[in-house]
Short mmCIF file of C-alpha atoms in Angstrom, two decimals:
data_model
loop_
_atom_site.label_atom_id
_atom_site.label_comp_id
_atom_site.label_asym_id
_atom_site.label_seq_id
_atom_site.Cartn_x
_atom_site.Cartn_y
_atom_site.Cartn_z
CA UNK A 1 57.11 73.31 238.07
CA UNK A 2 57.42 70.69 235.47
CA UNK A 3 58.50 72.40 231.73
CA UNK A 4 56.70 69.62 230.25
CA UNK A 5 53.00 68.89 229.52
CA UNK A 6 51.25 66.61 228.28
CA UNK A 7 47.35 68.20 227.24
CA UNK A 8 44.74 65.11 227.09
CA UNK A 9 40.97 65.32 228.08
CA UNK A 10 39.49 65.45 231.67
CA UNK A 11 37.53 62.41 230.59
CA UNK A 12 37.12 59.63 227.92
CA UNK A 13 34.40 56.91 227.71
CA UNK A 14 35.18 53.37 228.50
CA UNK A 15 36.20 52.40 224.77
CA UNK A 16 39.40 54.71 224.21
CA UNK A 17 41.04 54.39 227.32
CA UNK A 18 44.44 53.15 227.33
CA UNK A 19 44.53 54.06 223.83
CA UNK A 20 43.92 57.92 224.14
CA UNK A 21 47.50 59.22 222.21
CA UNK A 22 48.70 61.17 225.29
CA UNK A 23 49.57 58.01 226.34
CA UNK A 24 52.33 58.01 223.51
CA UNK A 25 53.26 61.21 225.01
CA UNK A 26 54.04 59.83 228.81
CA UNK A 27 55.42 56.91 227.44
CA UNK A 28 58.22 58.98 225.62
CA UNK A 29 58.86 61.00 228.84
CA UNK A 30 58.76 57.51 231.04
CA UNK A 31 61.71 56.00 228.55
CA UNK A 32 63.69 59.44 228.84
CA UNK A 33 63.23 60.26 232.64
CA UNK A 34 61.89 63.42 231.65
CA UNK A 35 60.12 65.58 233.69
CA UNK A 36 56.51 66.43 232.86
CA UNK A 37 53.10 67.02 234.30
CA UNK A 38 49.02 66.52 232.54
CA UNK A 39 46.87 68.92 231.96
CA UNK A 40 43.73 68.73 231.11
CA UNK A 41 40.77 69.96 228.65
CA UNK A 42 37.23 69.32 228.62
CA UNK A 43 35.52 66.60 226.04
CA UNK A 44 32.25 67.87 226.35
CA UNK A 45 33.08 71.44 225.56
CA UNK A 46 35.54 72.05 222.30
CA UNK A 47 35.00 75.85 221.37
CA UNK A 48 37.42 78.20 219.66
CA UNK A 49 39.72 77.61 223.04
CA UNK A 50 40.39 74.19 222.21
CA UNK A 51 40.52 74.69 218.72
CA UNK A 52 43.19 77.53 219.23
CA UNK A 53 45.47 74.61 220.40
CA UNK A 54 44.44 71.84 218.35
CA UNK A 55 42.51 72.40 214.85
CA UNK A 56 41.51 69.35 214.77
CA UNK A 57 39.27 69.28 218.34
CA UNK A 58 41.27 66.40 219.26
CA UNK A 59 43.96 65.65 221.88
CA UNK A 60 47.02 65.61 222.72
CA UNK A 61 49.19 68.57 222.32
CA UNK A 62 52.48 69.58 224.18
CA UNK A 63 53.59 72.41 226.24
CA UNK A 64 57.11 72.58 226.34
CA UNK A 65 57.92 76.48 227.57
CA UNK A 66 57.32 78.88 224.73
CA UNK A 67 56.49 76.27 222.48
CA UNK A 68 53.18 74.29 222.34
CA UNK A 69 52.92 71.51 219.34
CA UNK A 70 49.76 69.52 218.85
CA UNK A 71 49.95 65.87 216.31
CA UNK A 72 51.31 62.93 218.60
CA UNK A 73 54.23 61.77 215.89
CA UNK A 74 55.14 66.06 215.84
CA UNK A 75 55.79 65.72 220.17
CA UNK A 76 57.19 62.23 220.07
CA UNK A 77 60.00 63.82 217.12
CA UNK A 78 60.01 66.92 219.56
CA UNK A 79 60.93 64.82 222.76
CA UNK A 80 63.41 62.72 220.68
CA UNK A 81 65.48 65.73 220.05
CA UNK A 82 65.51 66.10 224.08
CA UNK A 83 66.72 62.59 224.86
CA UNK A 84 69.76 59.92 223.52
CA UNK A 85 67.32 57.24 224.91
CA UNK A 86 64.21 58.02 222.17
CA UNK A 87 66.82 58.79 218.94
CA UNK A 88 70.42 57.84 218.37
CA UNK A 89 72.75 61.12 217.42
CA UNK A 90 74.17 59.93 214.70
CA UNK A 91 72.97 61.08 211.36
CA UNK A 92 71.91 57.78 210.05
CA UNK A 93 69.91 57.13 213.44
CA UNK A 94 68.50 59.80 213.20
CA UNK A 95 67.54 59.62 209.52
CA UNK A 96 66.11 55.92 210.27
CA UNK A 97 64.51 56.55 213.45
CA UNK A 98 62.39 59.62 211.41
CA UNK A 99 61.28 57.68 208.48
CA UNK A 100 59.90 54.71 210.55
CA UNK A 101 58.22 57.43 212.92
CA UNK A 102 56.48 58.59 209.83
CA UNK A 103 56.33 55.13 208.04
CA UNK A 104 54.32 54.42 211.12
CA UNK A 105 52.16 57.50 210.73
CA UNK A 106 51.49 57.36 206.99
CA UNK A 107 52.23 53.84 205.82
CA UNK A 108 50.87 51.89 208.33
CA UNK A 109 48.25 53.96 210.29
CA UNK A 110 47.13 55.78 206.88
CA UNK A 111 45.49 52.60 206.16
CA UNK A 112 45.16 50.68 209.98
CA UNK A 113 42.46 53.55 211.08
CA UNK A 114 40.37 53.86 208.39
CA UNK A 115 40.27 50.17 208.26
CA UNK A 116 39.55 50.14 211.39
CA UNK A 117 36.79 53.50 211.26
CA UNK A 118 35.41 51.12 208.47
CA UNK A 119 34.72 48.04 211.06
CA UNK A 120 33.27 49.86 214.09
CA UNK A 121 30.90 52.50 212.02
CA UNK A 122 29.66 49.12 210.49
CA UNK A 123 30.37 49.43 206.77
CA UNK A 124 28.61 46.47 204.61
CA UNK A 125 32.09 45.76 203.25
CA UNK A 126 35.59 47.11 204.02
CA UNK A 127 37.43 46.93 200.83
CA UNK A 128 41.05 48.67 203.04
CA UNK A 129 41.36 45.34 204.32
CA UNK A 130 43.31 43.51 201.60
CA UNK A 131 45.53 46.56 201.31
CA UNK A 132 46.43 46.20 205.71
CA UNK A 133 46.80 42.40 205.10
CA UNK A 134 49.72 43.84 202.78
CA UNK A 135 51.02 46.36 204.83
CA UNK A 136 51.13 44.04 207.83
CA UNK A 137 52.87 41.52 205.64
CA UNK A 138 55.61 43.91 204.80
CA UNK A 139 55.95 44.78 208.36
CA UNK A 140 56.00 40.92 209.51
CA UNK A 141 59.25 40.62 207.04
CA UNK A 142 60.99 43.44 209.06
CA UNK A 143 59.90 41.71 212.34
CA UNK A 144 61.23 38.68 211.21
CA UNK A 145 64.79 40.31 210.37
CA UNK A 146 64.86 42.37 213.24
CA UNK A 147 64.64 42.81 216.57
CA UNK A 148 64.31 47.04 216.49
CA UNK A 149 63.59 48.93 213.85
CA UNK A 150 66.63 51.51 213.83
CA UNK A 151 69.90 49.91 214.50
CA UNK A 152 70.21 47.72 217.77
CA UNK A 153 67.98 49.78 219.85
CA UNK A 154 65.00 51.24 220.60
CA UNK A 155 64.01 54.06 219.64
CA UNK A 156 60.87 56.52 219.62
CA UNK A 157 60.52 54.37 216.29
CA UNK A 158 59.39 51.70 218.66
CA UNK A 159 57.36 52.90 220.58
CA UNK A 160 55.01 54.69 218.00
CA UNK A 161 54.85 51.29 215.68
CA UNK A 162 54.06 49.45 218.61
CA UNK A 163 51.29 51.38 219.54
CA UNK A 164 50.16 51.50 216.15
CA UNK A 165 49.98 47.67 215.84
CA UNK A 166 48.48 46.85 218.98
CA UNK A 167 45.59 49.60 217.87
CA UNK A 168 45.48 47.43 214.56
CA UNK A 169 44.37 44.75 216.27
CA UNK A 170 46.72 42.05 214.27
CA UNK A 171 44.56 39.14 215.56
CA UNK A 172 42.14 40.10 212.94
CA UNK A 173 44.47 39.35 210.46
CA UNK A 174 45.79 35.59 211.11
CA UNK A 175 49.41 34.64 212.47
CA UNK A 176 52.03 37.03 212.46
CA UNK A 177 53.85 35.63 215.33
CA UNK A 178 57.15 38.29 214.38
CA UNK A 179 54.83 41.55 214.73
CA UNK A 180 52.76 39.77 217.83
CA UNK A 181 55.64 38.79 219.64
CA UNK A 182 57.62 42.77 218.81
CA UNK A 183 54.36 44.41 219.83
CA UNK A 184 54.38 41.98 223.60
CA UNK A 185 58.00 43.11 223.85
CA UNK A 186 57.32 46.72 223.17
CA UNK A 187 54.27 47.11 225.37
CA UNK A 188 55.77 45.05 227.93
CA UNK A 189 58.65 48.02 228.82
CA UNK A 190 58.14 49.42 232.05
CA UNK A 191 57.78 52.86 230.66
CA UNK A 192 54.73 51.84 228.41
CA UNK A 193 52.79 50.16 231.53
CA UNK A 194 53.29 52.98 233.90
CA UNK A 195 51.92 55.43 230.95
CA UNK A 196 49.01 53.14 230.35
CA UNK A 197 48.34 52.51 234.28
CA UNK A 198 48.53 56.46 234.65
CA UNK A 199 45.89 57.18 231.73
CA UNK A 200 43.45 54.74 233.04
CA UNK A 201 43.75 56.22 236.94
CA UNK A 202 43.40 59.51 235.07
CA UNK A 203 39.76 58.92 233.63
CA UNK A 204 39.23 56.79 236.35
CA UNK A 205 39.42 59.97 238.42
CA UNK A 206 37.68 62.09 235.74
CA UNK A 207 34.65 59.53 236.23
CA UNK A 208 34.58 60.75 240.08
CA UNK A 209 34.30 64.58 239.03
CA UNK A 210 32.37 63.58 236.31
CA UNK A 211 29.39 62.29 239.20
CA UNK A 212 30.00 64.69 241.98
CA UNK A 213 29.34 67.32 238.93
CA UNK A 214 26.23 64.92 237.82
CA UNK B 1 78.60 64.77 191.18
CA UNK B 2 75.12 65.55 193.35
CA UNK B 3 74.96 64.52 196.69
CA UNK B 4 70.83 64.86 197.10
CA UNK B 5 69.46 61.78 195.18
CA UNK B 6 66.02 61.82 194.73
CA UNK B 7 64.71 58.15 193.51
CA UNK B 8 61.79 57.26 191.80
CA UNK B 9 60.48 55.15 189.40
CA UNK B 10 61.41 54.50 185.88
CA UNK B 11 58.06 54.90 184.47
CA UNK B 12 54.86 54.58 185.45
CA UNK B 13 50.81 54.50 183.92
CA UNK B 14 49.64 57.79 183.17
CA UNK B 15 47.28 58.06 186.26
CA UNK B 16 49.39 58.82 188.58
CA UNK B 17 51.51 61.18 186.62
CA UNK B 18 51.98 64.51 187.64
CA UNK B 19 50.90 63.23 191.58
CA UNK B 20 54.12 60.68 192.07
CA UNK B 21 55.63 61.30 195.59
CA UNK B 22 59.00 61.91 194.13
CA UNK B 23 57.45 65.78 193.24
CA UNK B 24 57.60 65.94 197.22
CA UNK B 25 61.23 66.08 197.06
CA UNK B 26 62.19 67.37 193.57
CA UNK B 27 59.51 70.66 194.70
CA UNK B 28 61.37 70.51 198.62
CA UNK B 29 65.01 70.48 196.40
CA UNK B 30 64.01 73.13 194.05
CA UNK B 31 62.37 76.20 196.62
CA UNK B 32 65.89 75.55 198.39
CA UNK B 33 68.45 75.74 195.40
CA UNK B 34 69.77 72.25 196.81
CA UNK B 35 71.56 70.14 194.10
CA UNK B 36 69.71 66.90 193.30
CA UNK B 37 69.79 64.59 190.67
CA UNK B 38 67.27 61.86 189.91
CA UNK B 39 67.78 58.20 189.79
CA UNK B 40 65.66 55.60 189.18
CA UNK B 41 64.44 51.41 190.39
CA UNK B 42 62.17 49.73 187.64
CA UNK B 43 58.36 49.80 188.10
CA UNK B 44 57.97 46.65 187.11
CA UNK B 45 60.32 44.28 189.20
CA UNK B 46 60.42 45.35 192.98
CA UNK B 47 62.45 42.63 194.62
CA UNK B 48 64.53 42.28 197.87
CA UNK B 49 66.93 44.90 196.66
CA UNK B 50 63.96 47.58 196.08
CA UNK B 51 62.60 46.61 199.72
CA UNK B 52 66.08 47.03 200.81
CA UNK B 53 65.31 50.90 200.36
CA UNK B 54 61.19 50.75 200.74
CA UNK B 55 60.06 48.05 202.69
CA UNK B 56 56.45 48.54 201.12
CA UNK B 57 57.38 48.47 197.35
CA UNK B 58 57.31 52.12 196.99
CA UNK B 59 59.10 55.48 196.00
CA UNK B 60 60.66 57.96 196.96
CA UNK B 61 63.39 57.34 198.71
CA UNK B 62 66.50 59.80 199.22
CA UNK B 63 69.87 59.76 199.19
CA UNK B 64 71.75 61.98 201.05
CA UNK B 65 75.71 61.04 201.30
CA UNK B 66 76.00 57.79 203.39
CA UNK B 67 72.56 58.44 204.99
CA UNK B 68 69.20 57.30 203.33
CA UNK B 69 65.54 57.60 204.41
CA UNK B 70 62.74 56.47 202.63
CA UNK B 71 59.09 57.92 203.61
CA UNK B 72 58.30 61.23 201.42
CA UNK B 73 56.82 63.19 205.15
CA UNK B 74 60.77 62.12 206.44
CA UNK B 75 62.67 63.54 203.42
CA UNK B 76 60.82 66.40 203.44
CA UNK B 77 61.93 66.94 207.25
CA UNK B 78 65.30 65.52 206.66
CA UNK B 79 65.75 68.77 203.98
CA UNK B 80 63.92 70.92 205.65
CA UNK B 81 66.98 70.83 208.17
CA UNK B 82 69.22 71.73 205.52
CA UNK B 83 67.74 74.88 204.53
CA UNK B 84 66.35 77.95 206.16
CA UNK B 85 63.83 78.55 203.17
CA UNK B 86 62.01 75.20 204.00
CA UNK B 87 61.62 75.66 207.73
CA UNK B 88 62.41 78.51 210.03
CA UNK B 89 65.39 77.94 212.59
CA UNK B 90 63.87 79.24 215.73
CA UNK B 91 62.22 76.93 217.92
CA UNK B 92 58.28 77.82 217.90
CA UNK B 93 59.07 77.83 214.06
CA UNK B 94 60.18 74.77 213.95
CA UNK B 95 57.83 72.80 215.67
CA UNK B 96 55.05 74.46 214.17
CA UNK B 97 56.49 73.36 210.96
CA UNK B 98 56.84 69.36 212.11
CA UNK B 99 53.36 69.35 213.44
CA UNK B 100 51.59 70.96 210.54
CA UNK B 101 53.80 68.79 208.41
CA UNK B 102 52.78 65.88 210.85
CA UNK B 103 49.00 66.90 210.58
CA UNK B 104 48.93 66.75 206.50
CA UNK B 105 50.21 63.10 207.20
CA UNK B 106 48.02 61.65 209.52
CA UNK B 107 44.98 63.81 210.33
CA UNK B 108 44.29 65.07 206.10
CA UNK B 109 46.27 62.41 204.52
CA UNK B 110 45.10 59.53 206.44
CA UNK B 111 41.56 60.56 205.42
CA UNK B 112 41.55 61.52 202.04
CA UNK B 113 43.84 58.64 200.69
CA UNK B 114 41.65 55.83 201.87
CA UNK B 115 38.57 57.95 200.66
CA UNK B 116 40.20 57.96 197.25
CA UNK B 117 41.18 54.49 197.66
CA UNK B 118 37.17 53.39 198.19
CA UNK B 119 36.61 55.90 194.99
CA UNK B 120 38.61 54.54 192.72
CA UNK B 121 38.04 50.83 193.85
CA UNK B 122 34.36 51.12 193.64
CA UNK B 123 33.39 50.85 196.73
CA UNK B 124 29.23 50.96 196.89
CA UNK B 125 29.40 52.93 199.97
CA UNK B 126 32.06 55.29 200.78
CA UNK B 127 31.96 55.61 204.39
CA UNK B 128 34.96 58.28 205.41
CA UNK B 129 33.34 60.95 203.09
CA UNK B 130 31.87 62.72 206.60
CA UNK B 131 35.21 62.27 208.12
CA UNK B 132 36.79 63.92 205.24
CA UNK B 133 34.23 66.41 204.88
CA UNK B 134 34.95 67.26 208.73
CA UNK B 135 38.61 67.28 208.45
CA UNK B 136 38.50 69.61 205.09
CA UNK B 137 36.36 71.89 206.96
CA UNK B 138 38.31 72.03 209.93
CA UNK B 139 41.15 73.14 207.08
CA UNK B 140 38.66 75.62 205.57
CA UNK B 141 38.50 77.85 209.03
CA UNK B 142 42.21 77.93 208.98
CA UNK B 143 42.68 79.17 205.88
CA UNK B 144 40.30 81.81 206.10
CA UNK B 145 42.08 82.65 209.32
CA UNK B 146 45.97 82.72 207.89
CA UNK B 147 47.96 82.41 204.30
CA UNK B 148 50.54 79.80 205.37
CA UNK B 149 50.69 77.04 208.54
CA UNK B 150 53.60 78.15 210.20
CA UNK B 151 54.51 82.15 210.63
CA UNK B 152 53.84 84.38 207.77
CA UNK B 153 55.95 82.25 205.43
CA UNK B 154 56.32 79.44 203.09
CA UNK B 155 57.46 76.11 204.88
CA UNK B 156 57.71 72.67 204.01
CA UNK B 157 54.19 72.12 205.73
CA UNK B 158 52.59 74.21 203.11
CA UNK B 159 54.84 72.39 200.52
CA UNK B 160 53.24 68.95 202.02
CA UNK B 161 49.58 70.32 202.72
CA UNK B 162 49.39 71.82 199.42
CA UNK B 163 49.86 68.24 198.36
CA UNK B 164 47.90 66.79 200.11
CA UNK B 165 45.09 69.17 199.75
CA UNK B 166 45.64 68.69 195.69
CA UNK B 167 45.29 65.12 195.39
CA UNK B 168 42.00 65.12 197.63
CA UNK B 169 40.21 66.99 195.22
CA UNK B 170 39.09 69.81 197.05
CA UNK B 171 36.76 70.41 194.12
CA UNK B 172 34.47 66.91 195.05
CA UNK B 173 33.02 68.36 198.15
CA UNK B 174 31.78 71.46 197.61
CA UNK B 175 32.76 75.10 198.20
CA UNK B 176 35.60 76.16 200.10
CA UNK B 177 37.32 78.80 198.86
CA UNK B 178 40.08 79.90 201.02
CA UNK B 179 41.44 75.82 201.05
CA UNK B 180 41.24 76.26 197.01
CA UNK B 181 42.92 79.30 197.29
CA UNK B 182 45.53 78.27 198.92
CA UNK B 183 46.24 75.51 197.48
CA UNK B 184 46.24 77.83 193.96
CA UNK B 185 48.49 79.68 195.49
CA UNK B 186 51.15 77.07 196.75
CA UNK B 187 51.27 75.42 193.44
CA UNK B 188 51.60 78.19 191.33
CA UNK B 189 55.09 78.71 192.66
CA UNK B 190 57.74 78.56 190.19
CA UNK B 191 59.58 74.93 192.28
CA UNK B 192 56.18 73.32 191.93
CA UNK B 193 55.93 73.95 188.15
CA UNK B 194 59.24 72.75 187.62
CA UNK B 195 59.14 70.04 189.81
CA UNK B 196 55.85 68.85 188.00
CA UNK B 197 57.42 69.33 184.61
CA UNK B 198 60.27 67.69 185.17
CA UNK B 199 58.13 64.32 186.51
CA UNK B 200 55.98 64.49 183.75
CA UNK B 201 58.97 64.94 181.46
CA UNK B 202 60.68 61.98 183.54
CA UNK B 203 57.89 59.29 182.53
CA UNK B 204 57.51 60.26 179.09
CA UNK B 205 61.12 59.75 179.06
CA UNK B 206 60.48 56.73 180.35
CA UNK B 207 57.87 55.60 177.38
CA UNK B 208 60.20 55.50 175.09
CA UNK B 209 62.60 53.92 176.73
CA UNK B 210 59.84 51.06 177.41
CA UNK B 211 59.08 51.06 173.41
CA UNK B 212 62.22 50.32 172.63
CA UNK B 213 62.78 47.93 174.60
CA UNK B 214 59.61 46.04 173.88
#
């Protein structure tokens, strides 16, 4: 029996999939060879069950024994502490490879989503966008210096910036070949692909329950 | 000679007084008894050597020895290590504490700053209010529910939340008591009282240092 899991829905629409945040979740236990399995719980239904595990009525959340954590960034910090290949052990790597786990949470994200909640709802005007522009700009000069963002590696860093820019849709924003060409690389590790392929065979298979329950 | 360094900014308008991220740390520093001093970059010019430490023209970052993190979420974590009265030591406690302290990051704080963004930018429409609404509620049940996030103590998540919760102005949409409450509560502790003292007393230092220089 796996130790791990990773809790994501029985079923997603077409629009989220391969962007539902389990898939940060696999992709951490992909890079680290860890062992883990994926539960599921119902979209349709989100009562005082759900809520019990996630406040929010939103997935994922992690099982890891006795200890259950919902937030994606609070598992991908949890699995880093399991794994040399998500975080280096060093005090400074560690240090670095937290503050651009949250930078991505809060400095970049903060903004990317609600710019991005502002688009598809169909808001008249979206007055976050100059302030992305910036924050993409500030992350294109890191790009350009760098090839990781903590030390000579990758870290869980990585992984959780990349997603966030590839959800940010950079094309929106003109030519930032640094970030485009750091999200391809990112996206393009094995780990990342076989997380993505799984989540999309796993609604794929929810659609199938989904019509025999029809 | 302090090892904590807590930097901020020389000065700054009186808006933001009082709600600077630096009170993060000074507040984090203060419940634990951890020696900190305060150092400061200048408002005005942030060059290559401020985005040396903050790659998006911000503060705080902290100094800790030969490590350094920038992100106020991270150095709240990064101390939160150091002491026992900022984050329990056993392992449910501790991830409780990183996901709560995750979730006032990017599921409250990723709401209710761009809301206040399209406030005070005067945006005609302000389209996350629902969102907000939904995520302030969501905060409401569990406060009526429990007094702090994690256990049946203070942690650094209530430290952040409290925050959080403070700046979003609770007050703008309606009642909910138990999230007013609580966020009476945190920040009538002693730490938070100082730490706000001491910023405001900080950037009124920092006026007439400005006047005499102009």
């Amino acid at each position: 029996m796996s130790k791990l899991i990773v809790w994501t829905y029985d079923w997603v629409p077409e629009g989220p999939r391969g962007f539902v945040r389990d898939i940060r979740l696999r992709w951490a236990c992909e890079e680290a060879g860890l062992d883990y399995a994926v539960h599921t719980v119902p979209f349709d239904e989100r009562g005082p069950d759900h809520l019990a595990h996630q406040p929010f009525a939103q997935v994922p959340f992690l099982s890891d024994g006795e200890v259950e954590l919902f937030e994606s960034g609070a598992g991908l910090l949890h699995l880093a502490r399991k794994s040399e290949k998500l975080m280096p052990r060093d005090p400074a790597g560690e240090a670095q490879t937290l503050q651009w786990t949250i930078a991505a949470l809060n400095s970049i994200e903060m903004v990317s989503v609600p710019w991005w909640f502002l688009e598809v709802t169909g808001a008249q005007e979206n007055n976050l966008a100059g302030w992305l522009e910036s924050r993409l700009d500030h992350m294109e000069r890191i790009f350009t210096e760098r090839e990781w963002l903590v030390a000579d590696r990758f870290t869980v860093a990585d992984l959780l910036m990349a997603d966030v820019l590839r959800v940010a849709k950079l094309r929106a924003f003109g030519n930032r070949p640094a970030a485009e060409a750091y999200v391809a690389r990112i996206t393009d590790r094995p780990a990342f692909r076989k997380a993505r392929a799984d989540q999309l065979a796993h609604f794929a298979a929810g659609d199938k329950k989904r019509a025999a329950k029809a």
